[in-house]
Structure formats: structure tokens, C-alpha cells
Amino acid sequence: MVRARSGTTEETPTTSVGAPGVGRRTFLTGGAGAVAGAAATWLGTRAAADPAAPAPTPEDAAGTATVPWRGEHQAGVVTAPQAFGTFLAMDLADDVDRDALVRLMRVWTDDVDRLTTGRGGLSDTEPELAEVPARLTVTLGLGPGFFTAADLEAQRPAWLGPLPAFGVDRLEDRWSGGDLVLQICADDPITVAHAVRLLTKEARSFASVRWVQQGFRNAPGTTPSGQTMRNLFGQVDGTTNPRTGTDDALIWAGGDGVPAWLEGGTTMVVRRIAMDVDRWDELDRTGREIVVGRDLDTGAPLTGGAEHDEVDLEATNELGFPVIDIASHVRRSRTSDPTQRILRRAYNYDVPPKPGRLSSSGLIFVAFQADLEHQFIPLQRRLDEMDLLNEWTAPIGSAVFAVPGGVRTEGEYLAQRLLEG
Amino acid sequence: MVRARSGTTEETPTTSVGAPGVGRRTFLTGGAGAVAGAAATWLGTRAAADPAAPAPTPEDAAGTATVPWRGEHQAGVVTAPQAFGTFLAMDLADDVDRDALVRLMRVWTDDVDRLTTGRGGLSDTEPELAEVPARLTVTLGLGPGFFTAADLEAQRPAWLGPLPAFGVDRLEDRWSGGDLVLQICADDPITVAHAVRLLTKEARSFASVRWVQQGFRNAPGTTPSGQTMRNLFGQVDGTTNPRTGTDDALIWAGGDGVPAWLEGGTTMVVRRIAMDVDRWDELDRTGREIVVGRDLDTGAPLTGGAEHDEVDLEATNELGFPVIDIASHVRRSRTSDPTQRILRRAYNYDVPPKPGRLSSSGLIFVAFQADLEHQFIPLQRRLDEMDLLNEWTAPIGSAVFAVPGGVRTEGEYLAQRLLEG
């Protein structure tokens, strides 16, 4: 079992995980070279005349920004969510063994190094499409089949497999499972499409595509910093996320019982949640707010305040009934145990509807947590038992992955501490 | 037959249609109120101290910008292409008559007015999702079935129907035809998803979804102004587009033989072009440049210069062979008749691949032209006869629509001059 690590000192200052503020910081550090140069050119003498003035953002700033990918952790977990995310699960070919996996990891590591810094891959036939890194991150997760192929069953964590069956599940095979996953996120959809293409192509003699889920949030520069994403029900989504710095132990695996390859890594759940927008439409605004427990406009708890204020679960109305319904989503997803929180990093999906339907949309629900059994599963059990929102949502896909720690040094490759450990 | 109009004076200055320069202008005029307000707040006293300095773009500028939708023309044609475009074809229900179409057009007109200015529709149950207009435009096109339902067959243009069959066609019914189309474009994918949802919902008692095509270009703020889009082959796409001001007669229908409702309108072709990226990958860089006739990196003609320089079709190499291959795409798509040019406004598509395939991507090829028979069809005939690119591309969907003129006055509704003409 993976235990949450505590007491780790991180170099990252305390910022809200998942808030665009992190992106701004990443942008100012990671993409500093390219950006500073462009700003200077664009501003000419004015910047020189008033060095204290905030530099205007150059017009392609969202494209030139990069996220450092080497370090104790993989990028793409506490990275402020980029606008676009593609989740690509693959199944390994029958003849793939540990040596083959080492080759695949070496190739992908080189690709990640190049693509996230705006350079085409070695076998890239469209390197022009790599020129806009747009905060690209590539995050690798391993499914159970990876350990089987590598003949490393002894290293496979006990929790790595399908989640327990939940009553709400309407799982389809075509959105579930996978021997490995790549989470590929960037602020430009062409960057994502090109990275997916290259990484898939590089893997073609090792693995085939099992499923692909394509998601989106607001485009870069369309909403103010710090604004929480809305899902396609119109709800703010991700308000109570753990924060880097103070909540690292909830995010990153480490400590007793955690294998070396998972140190600095995490656990990842990807669930495809169909949202029945057509039936949700029939519910009036008051009804919706009762279901969620929050004001739809501001995202504030129905007990008052602002979006990030605490929900008052004890408050009652003039009749003595709880203001926050006993079965509301905000109450059921809340825990009195602060170590049970998870890091949500969801994307909307919206695909062409089936004949006779108006829409087919929902959420690619992505959660990272240090300890799947202690954090994600109790939360999901509570929501499964009772959550008014279950009436309008249904999980149609589910997969669990182990996210290895980051690539710490040059020459190292992804998952090396597992494959050579 | 629709005749290209000439000698029309437009209020729009000469700007390259399809270049982000137009967007900047639209942004500065259309979204001026919101943007100026935000910039003033953000800058505080500095802007006041140096009024001549260009105002930095506020961080949500791409979200608050709007495109005026009323006028002689519908928006979304000469509007600089937004980052995201969804093309939604619908089939009318059997019992829909002219009165019903008037009701539908009135509802949609009100929706367009509200959504493009950042307000929810009257029946909108998620008005929060309308708060980011992000240069939203909604463009209506009419298919042959619209005229049948309206009992206005006499008004139906002779050219409005399937294109002539071309040898390259591999058309599928599920991407072809339609009684009407909505082109819904914005710089934010959530804005597009919400607008599609509302407009589809409003129409549900009148029409059902026939096909939906979802496309993308670079996200806002990721590439410098004036940069032409690259498609997923890595080619620059849309270099030689007509320009507003000088080339209006190529874009907008008008003059002799054009019915009043089509004055200020245009003709629209939507073709889904599958691009075989897997086989294109097998071709080396030189081969690709010969196929296209342009440098892949810069988009410049192989005869030299920069992207927007003229191709020298007469140039020969040291062996006396043409530098621009006789069958190259740039040569075959070029015409000696400048009145045959079309306005391309394409979007990339990239959807999950079929089992056993690496990718499924291509281009939603969208073309506007004053006169379909004089402009689009001769061009397509030339490309059908001979174009090296045909080896790697195949049209799998095709539809033609008549785009009525714009809504000129308050109280007017879309296509009113047709339905009450």
C-alpha cells in the first residue's frame, strides 16, 4: 500500500494547485528566455524608459511558455491545467518484454525532452508543428499489464487494478483499463495533436491504442487568473484542491512501503463521467443549487461567502432543515479527514451526439493522490452511497495507473528506477 | 446563377482576410468597451502617465473580445478565423413549414444576439457558460431542403445541391448534405460547446442533428499575428486568400441575377478531407515539398522569397525542368483568372483512430465564394484532374449551402428577406 509522505520540503512555494497562478509562475520561470526576448523586441524603448512597469504579455506568450519536465516529480500533475488534454491508453503487444520497454521509455523520454521545449522529435516528420510548446507536458502512468510484460509482478502495487465496483458505474470496456497511459496537455490543440501523433507513432511496434479521450478547459487568455474551471453543467469544478507546498503529502507518494520507483510519483485515476445535459436542463436553478450545494453563479457555498470559503455543514434554515442538503454533492464529497483530499485535474469532453440525441458531453475526471486506498476510494464510496448528482451523471469509463517519480538527471529515462530497480 | 458583385464600397479597410490582423482590429472595435475598462483598471496610473504607449492586453482579453454580428453580411466569413469551429448540419422535421422556419429563425436570431455579446439565451439553463464571448460568431447556411420546407423552391439557386462528382471523392453520407448548417466559431472551446448546445436545444422541435464536425486552429495568443495556420501535414494553409476591401466581389454575392435575400450573402462549401498522415509520414521532406510546391518550414514557394510572395510557375532548374512540379498542389490550385479565387477558412480535425490505426485526422475544408460555379467548381475540377496531394488526401464529406445576407436592423431576423420576400 502506498502511504502519503509527510514533512517533505518542496522548492515550490505555496500556490493553489490547479489555479492559473501556478501557470503564471511556470511561465515566468520555465519560459523566461524566449518570453523576455520577445517582450523586449516588442516593447522597444518604452520598456527601457520605465523598467518598473509590468511588461505587457507578448502576443504569442501562451505559445512560447514551457514547463520544465525533469525533476523529482513528473510534470503535468501540479502543473496548472493547460487548456487541452488528451489521455491516451495503450495496450502492449504480446512480444514486448522488459528490454523492449526500456527501448520504448528511452525513445519517449527523448521525445518528451524535445517536444516540451519546442523541438521536433528525432523521427519527427512535421517538426514545424513542435515549434509552439504552449506549456506542453507529457505524464506517464503504468497499468497492471506493464508489470506483467516487464516480468516485474513483484513490484506491482496491490492497489493497481480496476477500482472496486460502484453502484453508479455504467462502465464500458472501450473507455476502461490500459497497460499504460500518456496524459498529454498543452495550451494549444495543434501542439497536443502533434505530440499525440509523434508519441503514438514512436510506440507503434510496441503498443496499440486502447482508448483516446480528448478534453478541454477554457482557452489561454480567456478568463482571469485564479478562476476555477466550469464544467458543462455550468458548475465550478475543482474548488477545494490540495495546494503544493502545504499539501504535498496528499499528492506525492513516498515513505514506508513505497517502492523506490514510485518515490515522488503518485496514483492516477481516469474516469469518463457522462453528464446527461438534456435531463439536467429540466431541473430549475434552485433545484440545481440544492443538488450541488453551491451557488451556480459564483460557486460559493449555499451557506454564504465566496467560492473558496468553507461550507457550513451545520447551518439550518428557518424551518430547522440543513441549508446544505444531506445528499448534496458538496456535503458528500467533503470529508472530516483532511488527509483524504484528492487533486482533481479534470477536462470537459463534448463529442458529436448519437442519432436522435442532442448532445454527448461530460467530464474526463482525472484525480491524483498519494494513496489511492486512503484518499480516492473512501471519497468515491461516499459519493456512490449517496450523491444527488448521481441522478444526472454516470461513470462510463475507469482506469487506474501508477505514475512513477520524475526523471531526475540527464541520461535517465522514464520509469528507469522500476525497469532497472 | 450567382454573379460576383464588383465596385462595392465596404466600410472595412483593406486587411488580409483570414489573417489575425483582422482579429486585432475586430477586437479593438468590437470588444472595445469591456477591454478598455479592464486595461484601465489593470494599468492604474501608468496608462494615464503615458497615453501614447500601447496598452498591454488584459489577461482575459481573448475572452472578452466580441465580433459585431449585425450588418450587411453575416459574421464568421471575413472574420479572422477563431481558434475553434464547430459545423453543425441539421435536417428539418417533416412537419416544418415556412411559419415554423420563421419561428426558428426568430429564436436563433435572439440567441445569436445574446451569445455573441456574452449573455445567456432566453431559455439558457447555463448562462454562466455564455460569459466568455471570445469572438463568438454564428453563421447560418441554407441547404436545398430549407427551400422545400419553406415552399420556396422558386427561390432556390440552381447551384444549391451536391457538387458535381469528382474522381477523388470518397464521400460518406454521414458527413454530407444537410437542410441547414450553423458554423459556430470562438476562441474558447467552452464557449463553442455551450453555443452549440443552446442552438441545438432551441431547434429540437424543428430539426435533428445530421452531422457535427469539430475543428481547431492554434489557440489564441500562441502564435504571432499574421502567421498562417498549419494543417496537420505541417503545411501552411490559406496563404493566397482574397482580402476584404480589394477582393469583396470575390466574397460577397450581389448584382444581376442575385435574389434580394442573397445580397451581401455568399456561397459556402464544407468538405471533410481525410489526410492519410501515416502514409504521408513515409514521404521524405524533399518529396513533400515537391508535392506542395512550397518550402515546408516557411511556406515560401520553391521558387524563392517569402510565404506571401508570388509563385514563379515559369522558373526552371539547371536541367530545364520546372521548379514547381507540373502536378504540384500550388500550381494546380493557382489560376490565371484572379476572379476564380476562393476564401478558405479551414479547421483541423483530429479524432480518436479506428482500431489498428494510429490516427484519424484531416481538414474541415470550408470555402466561401460569391459565385460557386465560377470560382469553386473550376478550381476543384483542376485539383481533381491532377494534384500530387490527392495521393494522401480524400474528401469523405461534402455539402453546399447558401449563406443569406446579414441582419441589418434591430427586429429583423436571420433569412427574413427570403422567408418574407
Coordinates of C-alpha atoms in Angstrom, one line a residue, chain A residues 24 42 46 50 53-54 56-57 59-64 84 125-129 131-132 134 187-190 193 197 200-201 204 209 212 214 216-225 229-234 277-278 280-281 283 285 288 296-297 348 350-353 357-359, chain B residues 24 42 46 50 53-54 56-57 59-64 84 125-129 131-132 134 187-190 193 197 200-201 204 209 212 214 216-225 229-234 277-278 280-281 283 285 288 296-297 348 350-353 357-359:
Chain A
R24 CA 1.9 32.4 -14.5
W42 CA 8.0 44.2 -28.9
R46 CA 9.3 52.1 -23.8
D50 CA 10.0 52.5 -17.4
A53 CA 6.2 48.9 -15.3
P54 CA 4.8 45.3 -15.7
P56 CA 2.9 43.5 -21.4
T57 CA 2.5 39.9 -22.5
E59 CA 1.2 38.2 -28.4
D60 CA 2.5 34.7 -28.6
A61 CA 3.3 34.3 -24.9
A62 CA 0.9 31.4 -24.5
G63 CA 2.7 29.6 -27.2
T64 CA 6.3 30.1 -26.1
F84 CA -6.3 20.9 -23.7
T125 CA 8.4 14.4 -40.0
E126 CA 6.4 17.6 -39.0
P127 CA 8.9 19.4 -36.8
E128 CA 7.2 22.7 -37.6
L129 CA 4.2 21.6 -35.5
E131 CA 7.5 24.9 -32.6
V132 CA 4.7 26.0 -30.2
A134 CA 2.5 26.1 -25.2
D187 CA -2.4 25.3 -24.2
D188 CA -2.6 24.8 -28.0
P189 CA -4.6 22.0 -29.6
I190 CA -2.3 21.6 -32.5
A193 CA -2.4 16.7 -31.7
R197 CA 0.8 11.7 -33.1
T200 CA 1.9 7.1 -30.8
K201 CA 4.0 6.6 -33.9
R204 CA 3.7 1.5 -32.9
V209 CA -4.1 2.5 -29.0
V212 CA -8.2 8.2 -26.6
Q214 CA -9.8 14.4 -25.7
F216 CA -10.7 20.9 -23.0
R217 CA -11.0 23.7 -20.4
N218 CA -11.1 27.5 -21.2
A219 CA -8.6 28.6 -23.8
P220 CA -5.5 30.5 -22.7
G221 CA -6.2 34.2 -22.0
T222 CA -10.0 34.0 -22.0
T223 CA -10.6 34.0 -18.2
P224 CA -8.9 35.9 -15.4
S225 CA -6.2 34.2 -13.3
M229 CA -13.0 25.9 -14.4
R230 CA -16.7 25.4 -15.1
N231 CA -17.9 22.0 -16.4
L232 CA -20.6 21.7 -19.0
F233 CA -23.3 21.7 -16.3
G234 CA -22.1 25.3 -15.6
V277 CA -27.2 17.6 -20.0
D278 CA -30.6 17.0 -21.6
W280 CA -30.1 18.4 -16.2
D281 CA -31.8 21.0 -18.4
L283 CA -34.1 20.9 -13.4
R285 CA -31.9 26.7 -11.0
R288 CA -29.6 22.5 -9.3
L296 CA -24.3 28.3 -9.6
D297 CA -23.2 31.8 -10.5
N348 CA -14.6 18.6 -20.3
D350 CA -18.1 17.1 -25.9
V351 CA -18.4 14.8 -28.9
P352 CA -20.9 14.6 -31.7
P353 CA -24.2 13.1 -30.3
R357 CA -29.7 12.8 -29.2
L358 CA -28.9 16.5 -28.7
S359 CA -25.5 16.2 -27.1
Chain B
R24 CA -6.9 42.6 -33.7
W42 CA -5.1 46.8 -14.6
R46 CA 0.8 54.0 -15.7
D50 CA 2.0 57.5 -20.9
A53 CA 2.2 53.7 -25.0
P54 CA 0.3 50.6 -26.4
P56 CA -0.9 45.8 -22.5
T57 CA -3.5 43.2 -23.3
E59 CA -5.2 38.7 -19.2
D60 CA -8.7 37.7 -20.3
A61 CA -8.7 39.8 -23.5
A62 CA -9.2 36.8 -25.7
G63 CA -12.3 36.0 -23.7
T64 CA -14.0 39.5 -23.6
F84 CA -12.3 26.7 -32.6
T125 CA -30.0 27.0 -18.2
E126 CA -26.2 27.5 -18.1
P127 CA -25.9 31.3 -18.7
E128 CA -22.6 31.3 -16.8
L129 CA -21.1 29.5 -19.8
E131 CA -20.0 34.9 -20.1
V132 CA -16.9 34.4 -22.2
A134 CA -14.3 35.0 -27.1
D187 CA -11.6 31.5 -29.4
D188 CA -12.7 29.3 -26.4
P189 CA -13.9 25.7 -26.7
I190 CA -16.3 26.0 -23.8
A193 CA -19.7 23.9 -26.8
R197 CA -25.7 23.1 -27.1
T200 CA -29.4 22.7 -30.9
K201 CA -31.7 22.6 -28.0
R204 CA -35.1 20.4 -31.2
V209 CA -28.6 16.9 -35.9
V212 CA -21.3 17.7 -36.4
Q214 CA -15.4 19.9 -34.6
F216 CA -9.4 23.7 -34.3
R217 CA -6.6 26.0 -35.3
N218 CA -3.9 27.5 -33.0
A219 CA -5.2 28.7 -29.6
P220 CA -5.4 32.4 -29.0
G221 CA -2.1 34.0 -28.1
T222 CA 0.1 31.1 -29.1
T223 CA 1.4 32.3 -32.5
P224 CA 2.3 35.8 -33.7
S225 CA -0.2 37.9 -35.6
M229 CA -2.4 28.3 -39.9
R230 CA -0.5 25.0 -40.4
N231 CA -2.6 21.9 -41.1
L232 CA -1.7 18.5 -39.6
F233 CA 0.6 17.7 -42.5
G234 CA 2.6 20.7 -41.3
V277 CA -0.8 11.1 -42.1
D278 CA 0.5 7.6 -41.7
W280 CA 2.4 11.0 -45.7
D281 CA 5.0 10.1 -43.0
L283 CA 7.5 10.5 -47.8
R285 CA 10.9 16.2 -46.8
R288 CA 6.7 16.6 -49.6
L296 CA 7.6 23.3 -45.5
D297 CA 9.3 25.4 -43.0
N348 CA -8.1 20.9 -38.5
D350 CA -8.2 15.0 -35.1
V351 CA -10.5 12.3 -33.7
P352 CA -9.6 9.0 -31.9
P353 CA -8.4 6.5 -34.5
R357 CA -4.9 2.7 -36.8
L358 CA -2.5 5.4 -35.4
S359 CA -4.5 8.4 -36.2

